[in-house]
Amino acid sequence: MLHGYLKLWGGEHDRTVALFLTVNLPQPELLAWFIGTLEFLGGVALLSGVLMRPFAALLALEMAVAIYRVRLPQGFIGGWEFELTLLFVCLGLALASPWRPAAGT
Amino acid sequence: MRHFAALVLILALLPASVHAADVTEVPPGVSSEALKAFKRGLELHRQQKWEAAIPEYERAIALGGRFPEAFNNLAYCYRKIGQVDKAIELYKTAIALRPLFAQAHDYLARAYLAKGDRAAALREYEIVRRLDAKLAACLWAAIQRNDPDYHDMPWNNS
């Protein structure tokens, strides 16, 4: 959520566009706004549980693209380890079954 | 008077305006041996001894692995001795390791300019202007003059 806030209102928009230009992503300006919005609303969704699974799936997709397009050349340690962790956390949330009480509780 | 003399001495001892990335802290994964080789390269770089600096930077890379400053400075040396294509590949490696490395983008634009590829230089300029306004103004002046080595902005002379 904080990363989304920084991209939308915290002065990180230009750096995000520069990053997207560097890795040749299409429509970098628009994409930067989209990713900022996704990260901000996605954070709210994960915290509140409202629309958590679709947002978690989108955030997992974002992490996969970040690893593939940006982080891979930087190696695992100090490179894509953190994004991989986030990817698995978001995948777990996206695929999680709705909570049901266990039998006997 | 003594202060004025000291100022004149300091100004006289300032090295020529040679642009090289320095490191103030050891980047993650870079050994102290690699950093020593990098510092030796940097010293030679500042003396504009490009061919002597190259093996030191290459040693730093061999010892230190993912070391964007070393790739950036090595690329600069290669451009200075006329090997622009090799410089471009090395700048791209520096940028792959640190995508928002403004100086590497700036120098990559200048390398493209040296090669006569103005369109590619302008693409890099679009990145630099989002990362560092002063660097971008200087790069823009270089592109306008079609002079890859143009650095003569007021803040570089102060």
PDB file of C-alpha atoms in Angstrom:
ATOM      1  CA  MET A   1       0.000   0.000   0.000  1.00  0.00           C
ATOM      2  CA  LEU A   2       2.835   2.357   0.904  1.00  0.00           C
ATOM      3  CA  HIS A   3       4.640   1.608  -2.361  1.00  0.00           C
ATOM      4  CA  GLY A   4       1.442   2.395  -4.255  1.00  0.00           C
ATOM      5  CA  TYR A   5       1.007   5.630  -2.318  1.00  0.00           C
ATOM      6  CA  LEU A   6       4.579   6.679  -3.171  1.00  0.00           C
ATOM      7  CA  LYS A   7       4.019   5.946  -6.860  1.00  0.00           C
ATOM      8  CA  LEU A   8       0.738   7.884  -6.935  1.00  0.00           C
ATOM      9  CA  TRP A   9       1.337  10.827  -4.610  1.00  0.00           C
ATOM     10  CA  GLY A  10       4.755  10.450  -2.999  1.00  0.00           C
ATOM     11  CA  GLY A  11       7.006  11.670  -5.813  1.00  0.00           C
ATOM     12  CA  GLU A  12       8.035   8.206  -7.058  1.00  0.00           C
ATOM     13  CA  HIS A  13       6.013   8.394 -10.282  1.00  0.00           C
ATOM     14  CA  ASP A  14       8.901   9.630 -12.444  1.00  0.00           C
ATOM     15  CA  ARG A  15      11.283   6.974 -11.133  1.00  0.00           C
ATOM     16  CA  THR A  16       8.670   4.328 -11.849  1.00  0.00           C
ATOM     17  CA  VAL A  17       8.270   5.603 -15.423  1.00  0.00           C
ATOM     18  CA  ALA A  18      12.078   5.634 -15.779  1.00  0.00           C
ATOM     19  CA  LEU A  19      12.210   2.024 -14.625  1.00  0.00           C
ATOM     20  CA  PHE A  20       9.506   0.972 -17.080  1.00  0.00           C
ATOM     21  CA  LEU A  21      11.290   2.821 -19.898  1.00  0.00           C
ATOM     22  CA  THR A  22      14.541   1.088 -18.942  1.00  0.00           C
ATOM     23  CA  VAL A  23      13.054  -2.394 -19.153  1.00  0.00           C
ATOM     24  CA  ASN A  24      11.030  -1.527 -22.277  1.00  0.00           C
ATOM     25  CA  LEU A  25       7.552  -1.998 -20.850  1.00  0.00           C
ATOM     26  CA  PRO A  26       4.747  -0.604 -23.044  1.00  0.00           C
ATOM     27  CA  GLN A  27       2.952   2.680 -22.202  1.00  0.00           C
ATOM     28  CA  PRO A  28       5.246   3.473 -19.251  1.00  0.00           C
ATOM     29  CA  GLU A  29       3.314   6.580 -18.097  1.00  0.00           C
ATOM     30  CA  LEU A  30      -0.050   4.828 -18.034  1.00  0.00           C
ATOM     31  CA  LEU A  31       1.449   1.671 -16.617  1.00  0.00           C
ATOM     32  CA  ALA A  32       3.046   3.611 -13.752  1.00  0.00           C
ATOM     33  CA  TRP A  33      -0.355   5.021 -12.751  1.00  0.00           C
ATOM     34  CA  PHE A  34      -1.917   1.575 -13.091  1.00  0.00           C
ATOM     35  CA  ILE A  35       0.744  -0.128 -10.967  1.00  0.00           C
ATOM     36  CA  GLY A  36       0.558   2.628  -8.334  1.00  0.00           C
ATOM     37  CA  THR A  37      -3.218   2.195  -8.141  1.00  0.00           C
ATOM     38  CA  LEU A  38      -2.913  -1.602  -8.059  1.00  0.00           C
ATOM     39  CA  GLU A  39      -0.387  -1.524  -5.231  1.00  0.00           C
ATOM     40  CA  PHE A  40      -2.377   0.999  -3.210  1.00  0.00           C
ATOM     41  CA  LEU A  41      -5.795  -0.631  -3.639  1.00  0.00           C
ATOM     42  CA  GLY A  42      -4.208  -4.084  -3.462  1.00  0.00           C
ATOM     43  CA  GLY A  43      -2.720  -3.210  -0.092  1.00  0.00           C
ATOM     44  CA  VAL A  44      -6.122  -1.997   1.135  1.00  0.00           C
ATOM     45  CA  ALA A  45      -7.711  -5.216  -0.176  1.00  0.00           C
ATOM     46  CA  LEU A  46      -5.156  -7.455   1.540  1.00  0.00           C
ATOM     47  CA  LEU A  47      -5.580  -5.581   4.814  1.00  0.00           C
ATOM     48  CA  SER A  48      -9.383  -5.489   4.720  1.00  0.00           C
ATOM     49  CA  GLY A  49     -10.095  -8.794   3.006  1.00  0.00           C
ATOM     50  CA  VAL A  50     -12.442  -7.083   0.524  1.00  0.00           C
ATOM     51  CA  LEU A  51     -11.690  -8.425  -2.994  1.00  0.00           C
ATOM     52  CA  MET A  52      -8.553  -9.898  -1.503  1.00  0.00           C
ATOM     53  CA  ARG A  53      -8.192 -12.852  -3.888  1.00  0.00           C
ATOM     54  CA  PRO A  54      -8.399 -10.992  -7.233  1.00  0.00           C
ATOM     55  CA  PHE A  55      -6.052  -8.276  -5.976  1.00  0.00           C
ATOM     56  CA  ALA A  56      -3.641 -10.894  -4.598  1.00  0.00           C
ATOM     57  CA  ALA A  57      -3.632 -12.596  -8.017  1.00  0.00           C
ATOM     58  CA  LEU A  58      -2.872  -9.281  -9.748  1.00  0.00           C
ATOM     59  CA  LEU A  59      -0.098  -8.476  -7.260  1.00  0.00           C
ATOM     60  CA  ALA A  60       1.378 -11.959  -7.796  1.00  0.00           C
ATOM     61  CA  LEU A  61       1.364 -11.289 -11.542  1.00  0.00           C
ATOM     62  CA  GLU A  62       3.089  -7.943 -10.939  1.00  0.00           C
ATOM     63  CA  MET A  63       5.810  -9.648  -8.874  1.00  0.00           C
ATOM     64  CA  ALA A  64       6.328 -12.269 -11.597  1.00  0.00           C
ATOM     65  CA  VAL A  65       6.832  -9.522 -14.193  1.00  0.00           C
ATOM     66  CA  ALA A  66       9.131  -7.590 -11.821  1.00  0.00           C
ATOM     67  CA  ILE A  67      11.307 -10.688 -11.323  1.00  0.00           C
ATOM     68  CA  TYR A  68      11.414 -11.550 -15.017  1.00  0.00           C
ATOM     69  CA  ARG A  69      11.911  -8.058 -16.463  1.00  0.00           C
ATOM     70  CA  VAL A  70      13.896  -6.261 -13.741  1.00  0.00           C
ATOM     71  CA  ARG A  71      15.371  -8.424 -11.002  1.00  0.00           C
ATOM     72  CA  LEU A  72      16.760 -11.556 -12.685  1.00  0.00           C
ATOM     73  CA  PRO A  73      20.139 -10.042 -13.742  1.00  0.00           C
ATOM     74  CA  GLN A  74      20.683  -8.887 -10.160  1.00  0.00           C
ATOM     75  CA  GLY A  75      20.879 -12.446  -8.827  1.00  0.00           C
ATOM     76  CA  PHE A  76      18.867 -14.138  -6.087  1.00  0.00           C
ATOM     77  CA  ILE A  77      20.486 -12.786  -2.905  1.00  0.00           C
ATOM     78  CA  GLY A  78      19.946  -9.034  -2.826  1.00  0.00           C
ATOM     79  CA  GLY A  79      18.091  -9.333  -6.132  1.00  0.00           C
ATOM     80  CA  TRP A  80      14.827 -11.193  -6.666  1.00  0.00           C
ATOM     81  CA  GLU A  81      14.551 -12.982  -3.316  1.00  0.00           C
ATOM     82  CA  PHE A  82      12.140 -10.409  -1.857  1.00  0.00           C
ATOM     83  CA  GLU A  83       9.900 -10.276  -4.929  1.00  0.00           C
ATOM     84  CA  LEU A  84       9.782 -14.092  -4.943  1.00  0.00           C
ATOM     85  CA  THR A  85       8.631 -14.090  -1.319  1.00  0.00           C
ATOM     86  CA  LEU A  86       5.913 -11.551  -2.146  1.00  0.00           C
ATOM     87  CA  LEU A  87       4.934 -13.605  -5.200  1.00  0.00           C
ATOM     88  CA  PHE A  88       4.391 -16.737  -3.083  1.00  0.00           C
ATOM     89  CA  VAL A  89       2.552 -14.826  -0.342  1.00  0.00           C
ATOM     90  CA  CYS A  90       0.199 -13.265  -2.924  1.00  0.00           C
ATOM     91  CA  LEU A  91      -0.266 -16.607  -4.707  1.00  0.00           C
ATOM     92  CA  GLY A  92      -1.098 -18.230  -1.394  1.00  0.00           C
ATOM     93  CA  LEU A  93      -3.702 -15.565  -0.649  1.00  0.00           C
ATOM     94  CA  ALA A  94      -5.135 -15.742  -4.159  1.00  0.00           C
ATOM     95  CA  LEU A  95      -5.511 -19.508  -4.049  1.00  0.00           C
ATOM     96  CA  ALA A  96      -6.554 -19.807  -0.420  1.00  0.00           C
ATOM     97  CA  SER A  97      -9.910 -21.427   0.224  1.00  0.00           C
ATOM     98  CA  PRO A  98     -12.424 -19.378   2.152  1.00  0.00           C
ATOM     99  CA  TRP A  99     -12.001 -19.998   5.868  1.00  0.00           C
ATOM    100  CA  ARG A 100     -14.140 -22.709   7.320  1.00  0.00           C
ATOM    101  CA  PRO A 101     -14.104 -23.853  10.937  1.00  0.00           C
ATOM    102  CA  ALA A 102     -12.448 -27.246  11.355  1.00  0.00           C
ATOM    103  CA  ALA A 103     -14.632 -30.152  12.443  1.00  0.00           C
ATOM    104  CA  GLY A 104     -15.031 -30.351  16.161  1.00  0.00           C
ATOM    105  CA  THR A 105     -14.244 -26.684  16.890  1.00  0.00           C
TER     106      THR A 105
ATOM    107  CA  MET B   1      44.795  36.818   2.380  1.00  0.00           C
ATOM    108  CA  ARG B   2      45.688  33.412   3.818  1.00  0.00           C
ATOM    109  CA  HIS B   3      42.150  32.236   3.175  1.00  0.00           C
ATOM    110  CA  PHE B   4      42.345  33.463  -0.403  1.00  0.00           C
ATOM    111  CA  ALA B   5      45.673  31.659  -0.908  1.00  0.00           C
ATOM    112  CA  ALA B   6      44.186  28.479   0.551  1.00  0.00           C
ATOM    113  CA  LEU B   7      41.197  28.769  -1.775  1.00  0.00           C
ATOM    114  CA  VAL B   8      43.477  29.238  -4.801  1.00  0.00           C
ATOM    115  CA  LEU B   9      45.514  26.203  -3.704  1.00  0.00           C
ATOM    116  CA  ILE B  10      42.417  24.057  -3.288  1.00  0.00           C
ATOM    117  CA  LEU B  11      41.117  25.119  -6.700  1.00  0.00           C
ATOM    118  CA  ALA B  12      44.494  24.404  -8.273  1.00  0.00           C
ATOM    119  CA  LEU B  13      44.574  20.940  -6.750  1.00  0.00           C
ATOM    120  CA  LEU B  14      41.074  20.033  -7.870  1.00  0.00           C
ATOM    121  CA  PRO B  15      41.335  17.284 -10.443  1.00  0.00           C
ATOM    122  CA  ALA B  16      40.221  17.860 -13.998  1.00  0.00           C
ATOM    123  CA  SER B  17      36.530  17.383 -14.490  1.00  0.00           C
ATOM    124  CA  VAL B  18      36.632  13.626 -15.025  1.00  0.00           C
ATOM    125  CA  HIS B  19      33.316  11.932 -14.522  1.00  0.00           C
ATOM    126  CA  ALA B  20      33.463   8.616 -12.756  1.00  0.00           C
ATOM    127  CA  ALA B  21      31.092   6.886 -10.406  1.00  0.00           C
ATOM    128  CA  ASP B  22      32.561   6.419  -6.966  1.00  0.00           C
ATOM    129  CA  VAL B  23      31.284   4.166  -4.238  1.00  0.00           C
ATOM    130  CA  THR B  24      30.807   5.415  -0.737  1.00  0.00           C
ATOM    131  CA  GLU B  25      29.831   2.026   0.625  1.00  0.00           C
ATOM    132  CA  VAL B  26      30.473  -1.526  -0.437  1.00  0.00           C
ATOM    133  CA  PRO B  27      27.602  -2.720  -2.627  1.00  0.00           C
ATOM    134  CA  PRO B  28      26.070  -6.021  -1.505  1.00  0.00           C
ATOM    135  CA  GLY B  29      28.003  -9.020  -2.776  1.00  0.00           C
ATOM    136  CA  VAL B  30      31.169  -7.044  -3.571  1.00  0.00           C
ATOM    137  CA  SER B  31      34.317  -8.295  -1.831  1.00  0.00           C
ATOM    138  CA  SER B  32      36.871  -5.978  -0.260  1.00  0.00           C
ATOM    139  CA  GLU B  33      39.440  -7.211  -2.834  1.00  0.00           C
ATOM    140  CA  ALA B  34      37.112  -6.145  -5.638  1.00  0.00           C
ATOM    141  CA  LEU B  35      36.637  -2.782  -3.992  1.00  0.00           C
ATOM    142  CA  LYS B  36      40.411  -2.293  -3.730  1.00  0.00           C
ATOM    143  CA  ALA B  37      40.806  -3.053  -7.449  1.00  0.00           C
ATOM    144  CA  PHE B  38      37.947  -0.648  -8.186  1.00  0.00           C
ATOM    145  CA  LYS B  39      39.619   2.111  -6.163  1.00  0.00           C
ATOM    146  CA  ARG B  40      42.894   1.549  -8.025  1.00  0.00           C
ATOM    147  CA  GLY B  41      40.987   1.781 -11.286  1.00  0.00           C
ATOM    148  CA  LEU B  42      39.286   4.949 -10.113  1.00  0.00           C
ATOM    149  CA  GLU B  43      42.607   6.561  -9.240  1.00  0.00           C
ATOM    150  CA  LEU B  44      43.938   5.845 -12.754  1.00  0.00           C
ATOM    151  CA  HIS B  45      40.595   6.914 -14.215  1.00  0.00           C
ATOM    152  CA  ARG B  46      40.892  10.301 -12.504  1.00  0.00           C
ATOM    153  CA  GLN B  47      44.330  10.687 -14.058  1.00  0.00           C
ATOM    154  CA  GLN B  48      42.688   9.912 -17.422  1.00  0.00           C
ATOM    155  CA  LYS B  49      44.868   6.798 -17.816  1.00  0.00           C
ATOM    156  CA  TRP B  50      42.058   4.879 -19.499  1.00  0.00           C
ATOM    157  CA  GLU B  51      44.054   1.877 -20.709  1.00  0.00           C
ATOM    158  CA  ALA B  52      45.672   1.403 -17.315  1.00  0.00           C
ATOM    159  CA  ALA B  53      42.324   1.683 -15.510  1.00  0.00           C
ATOM    160  CA  ILE B  54      40.644  -0.999 -17.658  1.00  0.00           C
ATOM    161  CA  PRO B  55      42.409  -4.079 -16.165  1.00  0.00           C
ATOM    162  CA  GLU B  56      41.744  -2.793 -12.647  1.00  0.00           C
ATOM    163  CA  TYR B  57      38.032  -2.420 -13.314  1.00  0.00           C
ATOM    164  CA  GLU B  58      37.992  -5.823 -15.025  1.00  0.00           C
ATOM    165  CA  ARG B  59      39.674  -7.309 -11.960  1.00  0.00           C
ATOM    166  CA  ALA B  60      37.079  -5.634  -9.738  1.00  0.00           C
ATOM    167  CA  ILE B  61      34.319  -7.210 -11.832  1.00  0.00           C
ATOM    168  CA  ALA B  62      36.001 -10.634 -11.837  1.00  0.00           C
ATOM    169  CA  LEU B  63      36.397 -10.517  -8.061  1.00  0.00           C
ATOM    170  CA  GLY B  64      33.200  -8.735  -7.218  1.00  0.00           C
ATOM    171  CA  GLY B  65      30.608  -9.973  -9.672  1.00  0.00           C
ATOM    172  CA  ARG B  66      27.588  -7.711  -9.736  1.00  0.00           C
ATOM    173  CA  PHE B  67      29.277  -4.335  -9.359  1.00  0.00           C
ATOM    174  CA  PRO B  68      27.436  -1.676 -11.445  1.00  0.00           C
ATOM    175  CA  GLU B  69      29.892   1.151 -10.694  1.00  0.00           C
ATOM    176  CA  ALA B  70      32.768  -0.964 -12.047  1.00  0.00           C
ATOM    177  CA  PHE B  71      30.834  -1.791 -15.232  1.00  0.00           C
ATOM    178  CA  ASN B  72      29.921   1.884 -15.648  1.00  0.00           C
ATOM    179  CA  ASN B  73      33.483   3.134 -15.229  1.00  0.00           C
ATOM    180  CA  LEU B  74      34.922   0.350 -17.375  1.00  0.00           C
ATOM    181  CA  ALA B  75      32.484   1.320 -20.120  1.00  0.00           C
ATOM    182  CA  TYR B  76      33.587   4.948 -19.835  1.00  0.00           C
ATOM    183  CA  CYS B  77      37.250   3.925 -20.294  1.00  0.00           C
ATOM    184  CA  TYR B  78      36.387   1.815 -23.339  1.00  0.00           C
ATOM    185  CA  ARG B  79      34.494   4.723 -24.893  1.00  0.00           C
ATOM    186  CA  LYS B  80      37.447   6.997 -24.248  1.00  0.00           C
ATOM    187  CA  ILE B  81      39.763   4.660 -26.173  1.00  0.00           C
ATOM    188  CA  GLY B  82      37.293   4.474 -29.035  1.00  0.00           C
ATOM    189  CA  GLN B  83      35.647   1.089 -28.363  1.00  0.00           C
ATOM    190  CA  VAL B  84      32.109   2.436 -28.335  1.00  0.00           C
ATOM    191  CA  ASP B  85      30.282  -0.848 -29.036  1.00  0.00           C
ATOM    192  CA  LYS B  86      31.966  -2.559 -26.110  1.00  0.00           C
ATOM    193  CA  ALA B  87      31.191   0.493 -23.947  1.00  0.00           C
ATOM    194  CA  ILE B  88      27.502   0.279 -24.870  1.00  0.00           C
ATOM    195  CA  GLU B  89      27.309  -3.393 -23.855  1.00  0.00           C
ATOM    196  CA  LEU B  90      28.997  -2.625 -20.531  1.00  0.00           C
ATOM    197  CA  TYR B  91      26.656   0.307 -19.827  1.00  0.00           C
ATOM    198  CA  LYS B  92      23.723  -2.008 -20.507  1.00  0.00           C
ATOM    199  CA  THR B  93      25.129  -4.471 -17.984  1.00  0.00           C
ATOM    200  CA  ALA B  94      25.532  -1.717 -15.386  1.00  0.00           C
ATOM    201  CA  ILE B  95      21.916  -0.704 -15.998  1.00  0.00           C
ATOM    202  CA  ALA B  96      20.661  -4.304 -15.818  1.00  0.00           C
ATOM    203  CA  LEU B  97      22.303  -4.543 -12.405  1.00  0.00           C
ATOM    204  CA  ARG B  98      20.917  -1.189 -11.263  1.00  0.00           C
ATOM    205  CA  PRO B  99      18.082  -0.037 -13.541  1.00  0.00           C
ATOM    206  CA  LEU B 100      17.840   3.473 -12.062  1.00  0.00           C
ATOM    207  CA  PHE B 101      21.589   4.214 -12.301  1.00  0.00           C
ATOM    208  CA  ALA B 102      21.236   7.751 -13.720  1.00  0.00           C
ATOM    209  CA  GLN B 103      24.899   8.226 -14.575  1.00  0.00           C
ATOM    210  CA  ALA B 104      25.026   4.960 -16.544  1.00  0.00           C
ATOM    211  CA  HIS B 105      21.940   6.041 -18.515  1.00  0.00           C
ATOM    212  CA  ASP B 106      23.591   9.424 -19.134  1.00  0.00           C
ATOM    213  CA  TYR B 107      26.792   7.802 -20.404  1.00  0.00           C
ATOM    214  CA  LEU B 108      24.899   5.255 -22.461  1.00  0.00           C
ATOM    215  CA  ALA B 109      23.157   8.167 -24.188  1.00  0.00           C
ATOM    216  CA  ARG B 110      26.544   9.773 -24.827  1.00  0.00           C
ATOM    217  CA  ALA B 111      27.920   6.493 -26.197  1.00  0.00           C
ATOM    218  CA  TYR B 112      24.964   6.286 -28.581  1.00  0.00           C
ATOM    219  CA  LEU B 113      25.663   9.882 -29.557  1.00  0.00           C
ATOM    220  CA  ALA B 114      29.315   8.992 -30.222  1.00  0.00           C
ATOM    221  CA  LYS B 115      28.055   6.212 -32.469  1.00  0.00           C
ATOM    222  CA  GLY B 116      25.734   8.607 -34.300  1.00  0.00           C
ATOM    223  CA  ASP B 117      22.531   6.986 -32.975  1.00  0.00           C
ATOM    224  CA  ARG B 118      20.657  10.121 -31.911  1.00  0.00           C
ATOM    225  CA  ALA B 119      17.309   8.313 -31.537  1.00  0.00           C
ATOM    226  CA  ALA B 120      18.761   5.890 -28.993  1.00  0.00           C
ATOM    227  CA  ALA B 121      20.451   8.790 -27.188  1.00  0.00           C
ATOM    228  CA  LEU B 122      17.081  10.552 -26.932  1.00  0.00           C
ATOM    229  CA  ARG B 123      15.457   7.384 -25.526  1.00  0.00           C
ATOM    230  CA  GLU B 124      18.072   7.340 -22.770  1.00  0.00           C
ATOM    231  CA  TYR B 125      17.586  11.088 -22.240  1.00  0.00           C
ATOM    232  CA  GLU B 126      13.893  10.409 -21.511  1.00  0.00           C
ATOM    233  CA  ILE B 127      15.019   8.136 -18.669  1.00  0.00           C
ATOM    234  CA  VAL B 128      17.693  10.506 -17.339  1.00  0.00           C
ATOM    235  CA  ARG B 129      15.305  13.471 -17.189  1.00  0.00           C
ATOM    236  CA  ARG B 130      13.050  11.472 -14.857  1.00  0.00           C
ATOM    237  CA  LEU B 131      15.948  10.570 -12.572  1.00  0.00           C
ATOM    238  CA  ASP B 132      18.182  13.628 -12.344  1.00  0.00           C
ATOM    239  CA  ALA B 133      17.231  17.083 -13.653  1.00  0.00           C
ATOM    240  CA  LYS B 134      20.768  18.527 -13.633  1.00  0.00           C
ATOM    241  CA  LEU B 135      22.260  15.513 -15.382  1.00  0.00           C
ATOM    242  CA  ALA B 136      19.440  15.665 -17.912  1.00  0.00           C
ATOM    243  CA  ALA B 137      20.030  19.374 -18.652  1.00  0.00           C
ATOM    244  CA  CYS B 138      23.710  18.658 -19.286  1.00  0.00           C
ATOM    245  CA  LEU B 139      22.898  15.638 -21.447  1.00  0.00           C
ATOM    246  CA  TRP B 140      20.350  17.653 -23.415  1.00  0.00           C
ATOM    247  CA  ALA B 141      23.031  20.270 -24.136  1.00  0.00           C
ATOM    248  CA  ALA B 142      25.373  17.486 -25.305  1.00  0.00           C
ATOM    249  CA  ILE B 143      22.677  16.056 -27.588  1.00  0.00           C
ATOM    250  CA  GLN B 144      21.882  19.497 -29.003  1.00  0.00           C
ATOM    251  CA  ARG B 145      25.564  20.057 -29.755  1.00  0.00           C
ATOM    252  CA  ASN B 146      25.990  16.458 -30.948  1.00  0.00           C
ATOM    253  CA  ASP B 147      29.004  16.344 -28.653  1.00  0.00           C
ATOM    254  CA  PRO B 148      29.147  13.283 -26.365  1.00  0.00           C
ATOM    255  CA  ASP B 149      31.822  14.844 -24.175  1.00  0.00           C
ATOM    256  CA  TYR B 150      29.993  18.104 -23.543  1.00  0.00           C
ATOM    257  CA  HIS B 151      29.770  18.635 -19.765  1.00  0.00           C
ATOM    258  CA  ASP B 152      30.223  22.374 -19.566  1.00  0.00           C
ATOM    259  CA  MET B 153      27.316  23.327 -17.340  1.00  0.00           C
ATOM    260  CA  PRO B 154      27.644  26.049 -14.675  1.00  0.00           C
ATOM    261  CA  TRP B 155      27.498  23.571 -11.761  1.00  0.00           C
ATOM    262  CA  ASN B 156      30.406  21.585 -13.240  1.00  0.00           C
ATOM    263  CA  ASN B 157      32.630  24.668 -13.122  1.00  0.00           C
ATOM    264  CA  SER B 158      31.844  25.710  -9.564  1.00  0.00           C
TER     265      SER B 158
END
